[in-house]
Amino acid sequence: MTIRQRIMKFLYPVLMKLTRAAGKNSLILQNKNDQPMSSIYDLSVQLNNGKTISLEQFRGKKLLLVNTASNCGYTNQYEALQELYGKYSGKLEIIGFPANDFHEQEKGNDEEIAQFCKVNFGVTFPLVKKSVVVPSDNQHPVYHWLTSKQENGWNEQAPTWNFSKYLLDEQGNLINYFDPSVSPLSSEVVSAVESKTTE
Protein backbone atom coordinates (compact mmCIF):
# COMPACT_ATOMS: atom_id res chain seq x y z
CA MET A 1 0.00 0.00 0.00
CA THR A 2 1.13 3.54 -0.72
CA ILE A 3 1.15 6.16 2.02
CA ARG A 4 -1.98 7.69 0.45
CA GLN A 5 -3.75 4.32 0.54
CA ARG A 6 -2.78 3.76 4.20
CA ILE A 7 -4.13 7.18 5.15
CA MET A 8 -7.39 6.56 3.26
CA LYS A 9 -7.79 3.18 4.93
CA PHE A 10 -7.33 4.80 8.34
CA LEU A 11 -9.85 7.55 7.51
CA TYR A 12 -12.43 5.20 5.93
CA PRO A 13 -14.67 4.80 9.03
CA VAL A 14 -14.81 8.58 9.45
CA LEU A 15 -15.61 9.07 5.76
CA MET A 16 -18.48 6.56 5.96
CA LYS A 17 -20.01 8.23 9.03
CA LEU A 18 -19.69 11.74 7.63
CA THR A 19 -21.06 10.95 4.17
CA ARG A 20 -24.02 8.98 5.54
CA ALA A 21 -24.79 11.71 8.10
CA ALA A 22 -24.63 14.36 5.39
CA GLY A 23 -26.71 12.26 3.01
CA LYS A 24 -23.90 12.35 0.45
CA ASN A 25 -23.38 9.34 -1.81
CA SER A 26 -26.09 7.52 0.14
CA LEU A 27 -28.82 7.05 -2.47
CA ILE A 28 -30.70 3.74 -2.38
CA LEU A 29 -33.07 2.74 -5.20
CA GLN A 30 -35.39 -0.26 -5.29
CA ASN A 31 -37.19 -1.96 -8.14
CA LYS A 32 -41.00 -1.75 -8.01
CA ASN A 33 -41.40 -5.14 -9.72
CA ASP A 34 -40.42 -3.94 -13.20
CA GLN A 35 -39.10 -6.71 -15.44
CA PRO A 36 -36.01 -6.38 -17.66
CA MET A 37 -36.46 -5.92 -21.40
CA SER A 38 -33.40 -8.07 -22.09
CA SER A 39 -31.60 -10.66 -20.00
CA ILE A 40 -28.33 -9.82 -18.30
CA TYR A 41 -27.57 -13.52 -18.63
CA ASP A 42 -26.98 -12.92 -22.35
CA LEU A 43 -23.86 -10.93 -21.43
CA SER A 44 -20.31 -12.08 -20.68
CA VAL A 45 -17.38 -10.45 -18.91
CA GLN A 46 -13.65 -10.79 -19.41
CA LEU A 47 -11.88 -11.27 -16.09
CA ASN A 48 -8.56 -9.62 -15.34
CA ASN A 49 -6.82 -12.97 -15.91
CA GLY A 50 -8.10 -13.00 -19.50
CA LYS A 51 -10.77 -15.65 -18.96
CA THR A 52 -14.24 -14.87 -20.34
CA ILE A 53 -17.26 -16.00 -18.33
CA SER A 54 -20.98 -15.82 -19.08
CA LEU A 55 -23.21 -14.23 -16.46
CA GLU A 56 -25.59 -17.12 -17.15
CA GLN A 57 -23.51 -19.18 -14.73
CA PHE A 58 -24.77 -17.01 -11.87
CA ARG A 59 -28.45 -17.73 -12.49
CA GLY A 60 -30.02 -18.92 -9.24
CA LYS A 61 -27.83 -16.68 -7.05
CA LYS A 62 -27.96 -13.04 -6.06
CA LEU A 63 -25.34 -11.02 -7.94
CA LEU A 64 -23.70 -7.83 -6.66
CA LEU A 65 -21.85 -5.74 -9.26
CA VAL A 66 -19.53 -3.03 -7.95
CA ASN A 67 -17.27 -0.52 -9.70
CA THR A 68 -14.02 -0.38 -7.73
CA ALA A 69 -10.82 1.64 -7.42
CA SER A 70 -7.56 1.27 -5.48
CA ASN A 71 -6.98 4.93 -4.55
CA CYS A 72 -10.38 6.02 -3.29
CA GLY A 73 -11.68 6.92 0.14
CA TYR A 74 -14.04 3.98 -0.21
CA THR A 75 -11.33 1.46 -1.19
CA ASN A 76 -11.60 -0.21 2.22
CA GLN A 77 -14.97 -1.52 1.04
CA TYR A 78 -13.01 -4.30 -0.63
CA GLU A 79 -12.70 -5.75 2.87
CA ALA A 80 -16.43 -5.47 3.53
CA LEU A 81 -17.24 -6.93 0.11
CA GLN A 82 -14.99 -9.91 0.80
CA GLU A 83 -16.68 -10.43 4.19
CA LEU A 84 -20.11 -10.30 2.55
CA TYR A 85 -18.91 -12.72 -0.13
CA GLY A 86 -17.73 -15.19 2.48
CA LYS A 87 -20.82 -14.88 4.65
CA TYR A 88 -23.22 -15.65 1.79
CA SER A 89 -21.04 -18.15 -0.07
CA GLY A 90 -23.20 -20.22 -2.40
CA LYS A 91 -26.05 -17.69 -2.34
CA LEU A 92 -24.32 -14.49 -3.47
CA GLU A 93 -21.75 -13.77 -6.15
CA ILE A 94 -19.83 -10.51 -6.31
CA ILE A 95 -18.02 -9.15 -9.37
CA GLY A 96 -15.74 -6.12 -9.14
CA PHE A 97 -15.32 -3.80 -12.10
CA PRO A 98 -12.12 -1.77 -11.58
CA ALA A 99 -12.55 1.58 -13.32
CA ASN A 100 -10.59 4.79 -13.66
CA ASP A 101 -13.67 6.95 -14.25
CA PHE A 102 -13.63 9.07 -11.09
CA HIS A 103 -10.65 11.39 -10.61
CA GLU A 104 -8.30 8.73 -12.04
CA GLN A 105 -8.35 6.72 -8.82
CA GLU A 106 -7.56 3.43 -10.58
CA LYS A 107 -4.41 3.97 -12.62
CA GLY A 108 -2.99 0.47 -12.20
CA ASN A 109 -3.08 -2.27 -14.82
CA ASP A 110 -5.06 -5.49 -14.37
CA GLU A 111 -2.18 -7.39 -12.81
CA GLU A 112 -1.38 -4.59 -10.34
CA ILE A 113 -5.06 -4.26 -9.36
CA ALA A 114 -5.41 -8.01 -8.75
CA GLN A 115 -2.24 -8.08 -6.64
CA PHE A 116 -3.33 -5.03 -4.61
CA CYS A 117 -6.74 -6.56 -3.87
CA LYS A 118 -5.35 -9.97 -2.93
CA VAL A 119 -2.48 -8.74 -0.74
CA ASN A 120 -4.31 -5.94 1.08
CA PHE A 121 -7.87 -7.25 1.32
CA GLY A 122 -7.73 -10.99 0.59
CA VAL A 123 -10.16 -10.57 -2.30
CA THR A 124 -11.28 -13.88 -3.81
CA PHE A 125 -14.33 -12.73 -5.78
CA PRO A 126 -13.82 -12.16 -9.53
CA LEU A 127 -12.48 -8.89 -10.90
CA VAL A 128 -13.19 -7.86 -14.49
CA LYS A 129 -10.58 -6.30 -16.75
CA LYS A 130 -10.35 -2.57 -16.12
CA SER A 131 -13.48 -1.05 -17.65
CA VAL A 132 -15.46 2.10 -18.26
CA VAL A 133 -18.62 2.08 -16.14
CA VAL A 134 -20.02 5.57 -16.75
CA PRO A 135 -22.29 6.22 -19.76
CA SER A 136 -20.13 6.73 -22.84
CA ASP A 137 -19.33 5.09 -26.17
CA ASN A 138 -16.87 2.83 -24.32
CA GLN A 139 -19.17 1.87 -21.43
CA HIS A 140 -18.91 -1.80 -20.50
CA PRO A 141 -21.96 -3.71 -21.87
CA VAL A 142 -22.90 -4.88 -18.36
CA TYR A 143 -22.96 -1.29 -17.12
CA HIS A 144 -24.93 -0.23 -20.18
CA TRP A 145 -27.53 -2.83 -19.16
CA LEU A 146 -27.45 -1.70 -15.51
CA THR A 147 -27.95 1.98 -16.38
CA SER A 148 -30.40 1.68 -19.27
CA LYS A 149 -34.13 1.50 -18.52
CA GLN A 150 -34.62 0.03 -21.98
CA GLU A 151 -32.47 -2.93 -20.91
CA ASN A 152 -33.04 -3.51 -17.17
CA GLY A 153 -36.66 -2.30 -17.11
CA TRP A 154 -36.47 0.61 -14.65
CA ASN A 155 -33.10 2.01 -13.64
CA GLU A 156 -31.09 4.78 -15.28
CA GLN A 157 -28.90 5.60 -12.28
CA ALA A 158 -25.24 5.49 -13.27
CA PRO A 159 -22.50 5.05 -10.67
CA THR A 160 -22.06 8.31 -8.78
CA TRP A 161 -18.54 7.39 -7.61
CA ASN A 162 -16.36 4.36 -6.99
CA PHE A 163 -18.05 1.52 -5.10
CA SER A 164 -21.57 2.09 -6.34
CA LYS A 165 -23.44 -1.21 -6.09
CA TYR A 166 -26.07 -2.96 -8.20
CA LEU A 167 -27.85 -6.03 -6.81
CA LEU A 168 -29.62 -8.58 -9.00
CA ASP A 169 -31.92 -11.32 -7.79
CA GLU A 170 -31.72 -15.04 -8.56
CA GLN A 171 -33.58 -14.57 -11.88
CA GLY A 172 -31.36 -11.74 -13.13
CA ASN A 173 -33.71 -8.87 -12.24
CA LEU A 174 -32.03 -5.66 -11.07
CA ILE A 175 -33.55 -5.14 -7.63
CA ASN A 176 -31.42 -2.43 -5.97
CA TYR A 177 -28.92 0.34 -6.52
CA PHE A 178 -26.76 1.46 -3.56
CA ASP A 179 -24.56 4.56 -3.54
CA PRO A 180 -20.90 4.36 -2.40
CA SER A 181 -21.44 5.42 1.22
CA VAL A 182 -23.88 2.54 1.74
CA SER A 183 -21.56 -0.13 3.15
CA PRO A 184 -21.70 -3.66 1.72
CA LEU A 185 -22.34 -4.77 5.31
CA SER A 186 -25.08 -2.21 5.97
CA SER A 187 -28.50 -3.39 7.07
CA GLU A 188 -29.92 -2.20 3.73
CA VAL A 189 -27.57 -4.33 1.62
CA VAL A 190 -27.70 -7.37 3.90
CA SER A 191 -31.51 -7.24 4.02
CA ALA A 192 -31.67 -7.08 0.20
CA VAL A 193 -29.24 -10.00 -0.13
CA GLU A 194 -31.28 -12.06 2.33
CA SER A 195 -34.64 -11.18 0.79
CA LYS A 196 -36.62 -13.94 -0.86
CA THR A 197 -37.40 -13.52 -4.52
CA THR A 198 -40.91 -13.96 -5.80
CA GLU A 199 -40.82 -15.96 -8.99
Tab-separated table of C-alpha atoms in Angstrom:
chain	number	residue	atom	x	y	z
A	1	MET	CA	0.000	0.000	0.000
A	2	THR	CA	1.135	3.535	-0.716
A	3	ILE	CA	1.147	6.159	2.022
A	4	ARG	CA	-1.981	7.686	0.454
A	5	GLN	CA	-3.746	4.321	0.538
A	6	ARG	CA	-2.776	3.762	4.197
A	7	ILE	CA	-4.134	7.185	5.146
A	8	MET	CA	-7.385	6.562	3.264
A	9	LYS	CA	-7.785	3.176	4.925
A	10	PHE	CA	-7.330	4.804	8.340
A	11	LEU	CA	-9.852	7.546	7.513
A	12	TYR	CA	-12.428	5.201	5.928
A	13	PRO	CA	-14.667	4.795	9.030
A	14	VAL	CA	-14.815	8.582	9.449
A	15	LEU	CA	-15.612	9.065	5.761
A	16	MET	CA	-18.476	6.564	5.959
A	17	LYS	CA	-20.012	8.227	9.028
A	18	LEU	CA	-19.690	11.743	7.635
A	19	THR	CA	-21.055	10.946	4.173
A	20	ARG	CA	-24.023	8.978	5.535
A	21	ALA	CA	-24.790	11.711	8.101
A	22	ALA	CA	-24.631	14.361	5.386
A	23	GLY	CA	-26.710	12.259	3.012
A	24	LYS	CA	-23.898	12.351	0.451
A	25	ASN	CA	-23.376	9.343	-1.809
A	26	SER	CA	-26.092	7.525	0.141
A	27	LEU	CA	-28.822	7.047	-2.474
A	28	ILE	CA	-30.703	3.742	-2.383
A	29	LEU	CA	-33.072	2.745	-5.200
A	30	GLN	CA	-35.388	-0.255	-5.291
A	31	ASN	CA	-37.187	-1.959	-8.139
A	32	LYS	CA	-40.995	-1.752	-8.011
A	33	ASN	CA	-41.398	-5.140	-9.724
A	34	ASP	CA	-40.419	-3.940	-13.198
A	35	GLN	CA	-39.095	-6.711	-15.441
A	36	PRO	CA	-36.008	-6.384	-17.661
A	37	MET	CA	-36.462	-5.922	-21.396
A	38	SER	CA	-33.397	-8.068	-22.087
A	39	SER	CA	-31.595	-10.659	-19.997
A	40	ILE	CA	-28.326	-9.819	-18.303
A	41	TYR	CA	-27.566	-13.517	-18.631
A	42	ASP	CA	-26.981	-12.918	-22.352
A	43	LEU	CA	-23.861	-10.934	-21.432
A	44	SER	CA	-20.314	-12.077	-20.679
A	45	VAL	CA	-17.380	-10.449	-18.911
A	46	GLN	CA	-13.648	-10.795	-19.410
A	47	LEU	CA	-11.877	-11.271	-16.094
A	48	ASN	CA	-8.558	-9.624	-15.336
A	49	ASN	CA	-6.819	-12.969	-15.911
A	50	GLY	CA	-8.103	-12.998	-19.505
A	51	LYS	CA	-10.767	-15.653	-18.956
A	52	THR	CA	-14.236	-14.868	-20.344
A	53	ILE	CA	-17.265	-16.004	-18.329
A	54	SER	CA	-20.978	-15.824	-19.078
A	55	LEU	CA	-23.206	-14.234	-16.464
A	56	GLU	CA	-25.590	-17.118	-17.154
A	57	GLN	CA	-23.510	-19.179	-14.728
A	58	PHE	CA	-24.769	-17.006	-11.871
A	59	ARG	CA	-28.446	-17.732	-12.490
A	60	GLY	CA	-30.016	-18.925	-9.241
A	61	LYS	CA	-27.831	-16.680	-7.048
A	62	LYS	CA	-27.963	-13.039	-6.065
A	63	LEU	CA	-25.338	-11.018	-7.941
A	64	LEU	CA	-23.697	-7.826	-6.660
A	65	LEU	CA	-21.849	-5.743	-9.260
A	66	VAL	CA	-19.527	-3.028	-7.950
A	67	ASN	CA	-17.270	-0.521	-9.700
A	68	THR	CA	-14.022	-0.376	-7.734
A	69	ALA	CA	-10.820	1.643	-7.424
A	70	SER	CA	-7.564	1.272	-5.476
A	71	ASN	CA	-6.979	4.930	-4.551
A	72	CYS	CA	-10.384	6.019	-3.293
A	73	GLY	CA	-11.682	6.923	0.141
A	74	TYR	CA	-14.042	3.981	-0.214
A	75	THR	CA	-11.333	1.462	-1.191
A	76	ASN	CA	-11.598	-0.208	2.223
A	77	GLN	CA	-14.975	-1.517	1.042
A	78	TYR	CA	-13.012	-4.302	-0.631
A	79	GLU	CA	-12.697	-5.754	2.874
A	80	ALA	CA	-16.433	-5.465	3.531
A	81	LEU	CA	-17.244	-6.934	0.112
A	82	GLN	CA	-14.988	-9.907	0.803
A	83	GLU	CA	-16.676	-10.432	4.188
A	84	LEU	CA	-20.114	-10.302	2.554
A	85	TYR	CA	-18.912	-12.721	-0.133
A	86	GLY	CA	-17.726	-15.192	2.477
A	87	LYS	CA	-20.824	-14.878	4.650
A	88	TYR	CA	-23.222	-15.651	1.787
A	89	SER	CA	-21.044	-18.151	-0.075
A	90	GLY	CA	-23.196	-20.222	-2.400
A	91	LYS	CA	-26.046	-17.685	-2.343
A	92	LEU	CA	-24.319	-14.494	-3.472
A	93	GLU	CA	-21.752	-13.769	-6.153
A	94	ILE	CA	-19.833	-10.507	-6.314
A	95	ILE	CA	-18.025	-9.147	-9.367
A	96	GLY	CA	-15.743	-6.125	-9.137
A	97	PHE	CA	-15.323	-3.796	-12.100
A	98	PRO	CA	-12.123	-1.772	-11.584
A	99	ALA	CA	-12.553	1.581	-13.316
A	100	ASN	CA	-10.590	4.791	-13.657
A	101	ASP	CA	-13.672	6.954	-14.250
A	102	PHE	CA	-13.633	9.068	-11.085
A	103	HIS	CA	-10.645	11.392	-10.605
A	104	GLU	CA	-8.304	8.730	-12.040
A	105	GLN	CA	-8.349	6.723	-8.819
A	106	GLU	CA	-7.562	3.429	-10.577
A	107	LYS	CA	-4.411	3.967	-12.624
A	108	GLY	CA	-2.993	0.466	-12.198
A	109	ASN	CA	-3.081	-2.267	-14.821
A	110	ASP	CA	-5.060	-5.486	-14.365
A	111	GLU	CA	-2.176	-7.391	-12.809
A	112	GLU	CA	-1.382	-4.589	-10.343
A	113	ILE	CA	-5.056	-4.261	-9.364
A	114	ALA	CA	-5.409	-8.006	-8.747
A	115	GLN	CA	-2.244	-8.080	-6.640
A	116	PHE	CA	-3.330	-5.034	-4.613
A	117	CYS	CA	-6.737	-6.563	-3.868
A	118	LYS	CA	-5.351	-9.971	-2.925
A	119	VAL	CA	-2.484	-8.740	-0.739
A	120	ASN	CA	-4.309	-5.944	1.084
A	121	PHE	CA	-7.867	-7.253	1.318
A	122	GLY	CA	-7.727	-10.992	0.589
A	123	VAL	CA	-10.159	-10.574	-2.299
A	124	THR	CA	-11.280	-13.877	-3.808
A	125	PHE	CA	-14.331	-12.726	-5.776
A	126	PRO	CA	-13.821	-12.158	-9.525
A	127	LEU	CA	-12.482	-8.889	-10.901
A	128	VAL	CA	-13.191	-7.860	-14.488
A	129	LYS	CA	-10.583	-6.300	-16.749
A	130	LYS	CA	-10.349	-2.573	-16.124
A	131	SER	CA	-13.477	-1.054	-17.654
A	132	VAL	CA	-15.459	2.103	-18.264
A	133	VAL	CA	-18.617	2.085	-16.140
A	134	VAL	CA	-20.021	5.566	-16.753
A	135	PRO	CA	-22.287	6.222	-19.760
A	136	SER	CA	-20.132	6.730	-22.843
A	137	ASP	CA	-19.334	5.091	-26.174
A	138	ASN	CA	-16.872	2.827	-24.323
A	139	GLN	CA	-19.165	1.867	-21.433
A	140	HIS	CA	-18.909	-1.805	-20.497
A	141	PRO	CA	-21.956	-3.705	-21.865
A	142	VAL	CA	-22.895	-4.879	-18.360
A	143	TYR	CA	-22.962	-1.286	-17.121
A	144	HIS	CA	-24.928	-0.226	-20.185
A	145	TRP	CA	-27.528	-2.831	-19.163
A	146	LEU	CA	-27.450	-1.696	-15.515
A	147	THR	CA	-27.947	1.978	-16.381
A	148	SER	CA	-30.400	1.684	-19.269
A	149	LYS	CA	-34.127	1.504	-18.520
A	150	GLN	CA	-34.624	0.027	-21.983
A	151	GLU	CA	-32.473	-2.932	-20.906
A	152	ASN	CA	-33.044	-3.506	-17.174
A	153	GLY	CA	-36.664	-2.300	-17.113
A	154	TRP	CA	-36.473	0.605	-14.649
A	155	ASN	CA	-33.104	2.006	-13.636
A	156	GLU	CA	-31.086	4.778	-15.281
A	157	GLN	CA	-28.899	5.603	-12.276
A	158	ALA	CA	-25.239	5.490	-13.274
A	159	PRO	CA	-22.499	5.052	-10.672
A	160	THR	CA	-22.057	8.311	-8.777
A	161	TRP	CA	-18.544	7.386	-7.615
A	162	ASN	CA	-16.357	4.363	-6.992
A	163	PHE	CA	-18.046	1.516	-5.095
A	164	SER	CA	-21.573	2.091	-6.341
A	165	LYS	CA	-23.440	-1.207	-6.091
A	166	TYR	CA	-26.073	-2.962	-8.204
A	167	LEU	CA	-27.851	-6.032	-6.810
A	168	LEU	CA	-29.623	-8.578	-9.001
A	169	ASP	CA	-31.922	-11.324	-7.789
A	170	GLU	CA	-31.724	-15.035	-8.563
A	171	GLN	CA	-33.580	-14.571	-11.878
A	172	GLY	CA	-31.365	-11.735	-13.126
A	173	ASN	CA	-33.713	-8.873	-12.243
A	174	LEU	CA	-32.030	-5.663	-11.071
A	175	ILE	CA	-33.549	-5.138	-7.628
A	176	ASN	CA	-31.419	-2.430	-5.971
A	177	TYR	CA	-28.918	0.343	-6.516
A	178	PHE	CA	-26.762	1.465	-3.564
A	179	ASP	CA	-24.558	4.558	-3.537
A	180	PRO	CA	-20.903	4.361	-2.395
A	181	SER	CA	-21.445	5.419	1.220
A	182	VAL	CA	-23.879	2.537	1.744
A	183	SER	CA	-21.560	-0.130	3.154
A	184	PRO	CA	-21.698	-3.658	1.721
A	185	LEU	CA	-22.337	-4.768	5.310
A	186	SER	CA	-25.079	-2.207	5.968
A	187	SER	CA	-28.503	-3.394	7.066
A	188	GLU	CA	-29.915	-2.202	3.726
A	189	VAL	CA	-27.570	-4.330	1.621
A	190	VAL	CA	-27.704	-7.366	3.905
A	191	SER	CA	-31.509	-7.236	4.015
A	192	ALA	CA	-31.675	-7.085	0.204
A	193	VAL	CA	-29.244	-9.997	-0.126
A	194	GLU	CA	-31.280	-12.063	2.330
A	195	SER	CA	-34.643	-11.178	0.794
A	196	LYS	CA	-36.620	-13.938	-0.855
A	197	THR	CA	-37.396	-13.522	-4.518
A	198	THR	CA	-40.908	-13.956	-5.796
A	199	GLU	CA	-40.816	-15.959	-8.992
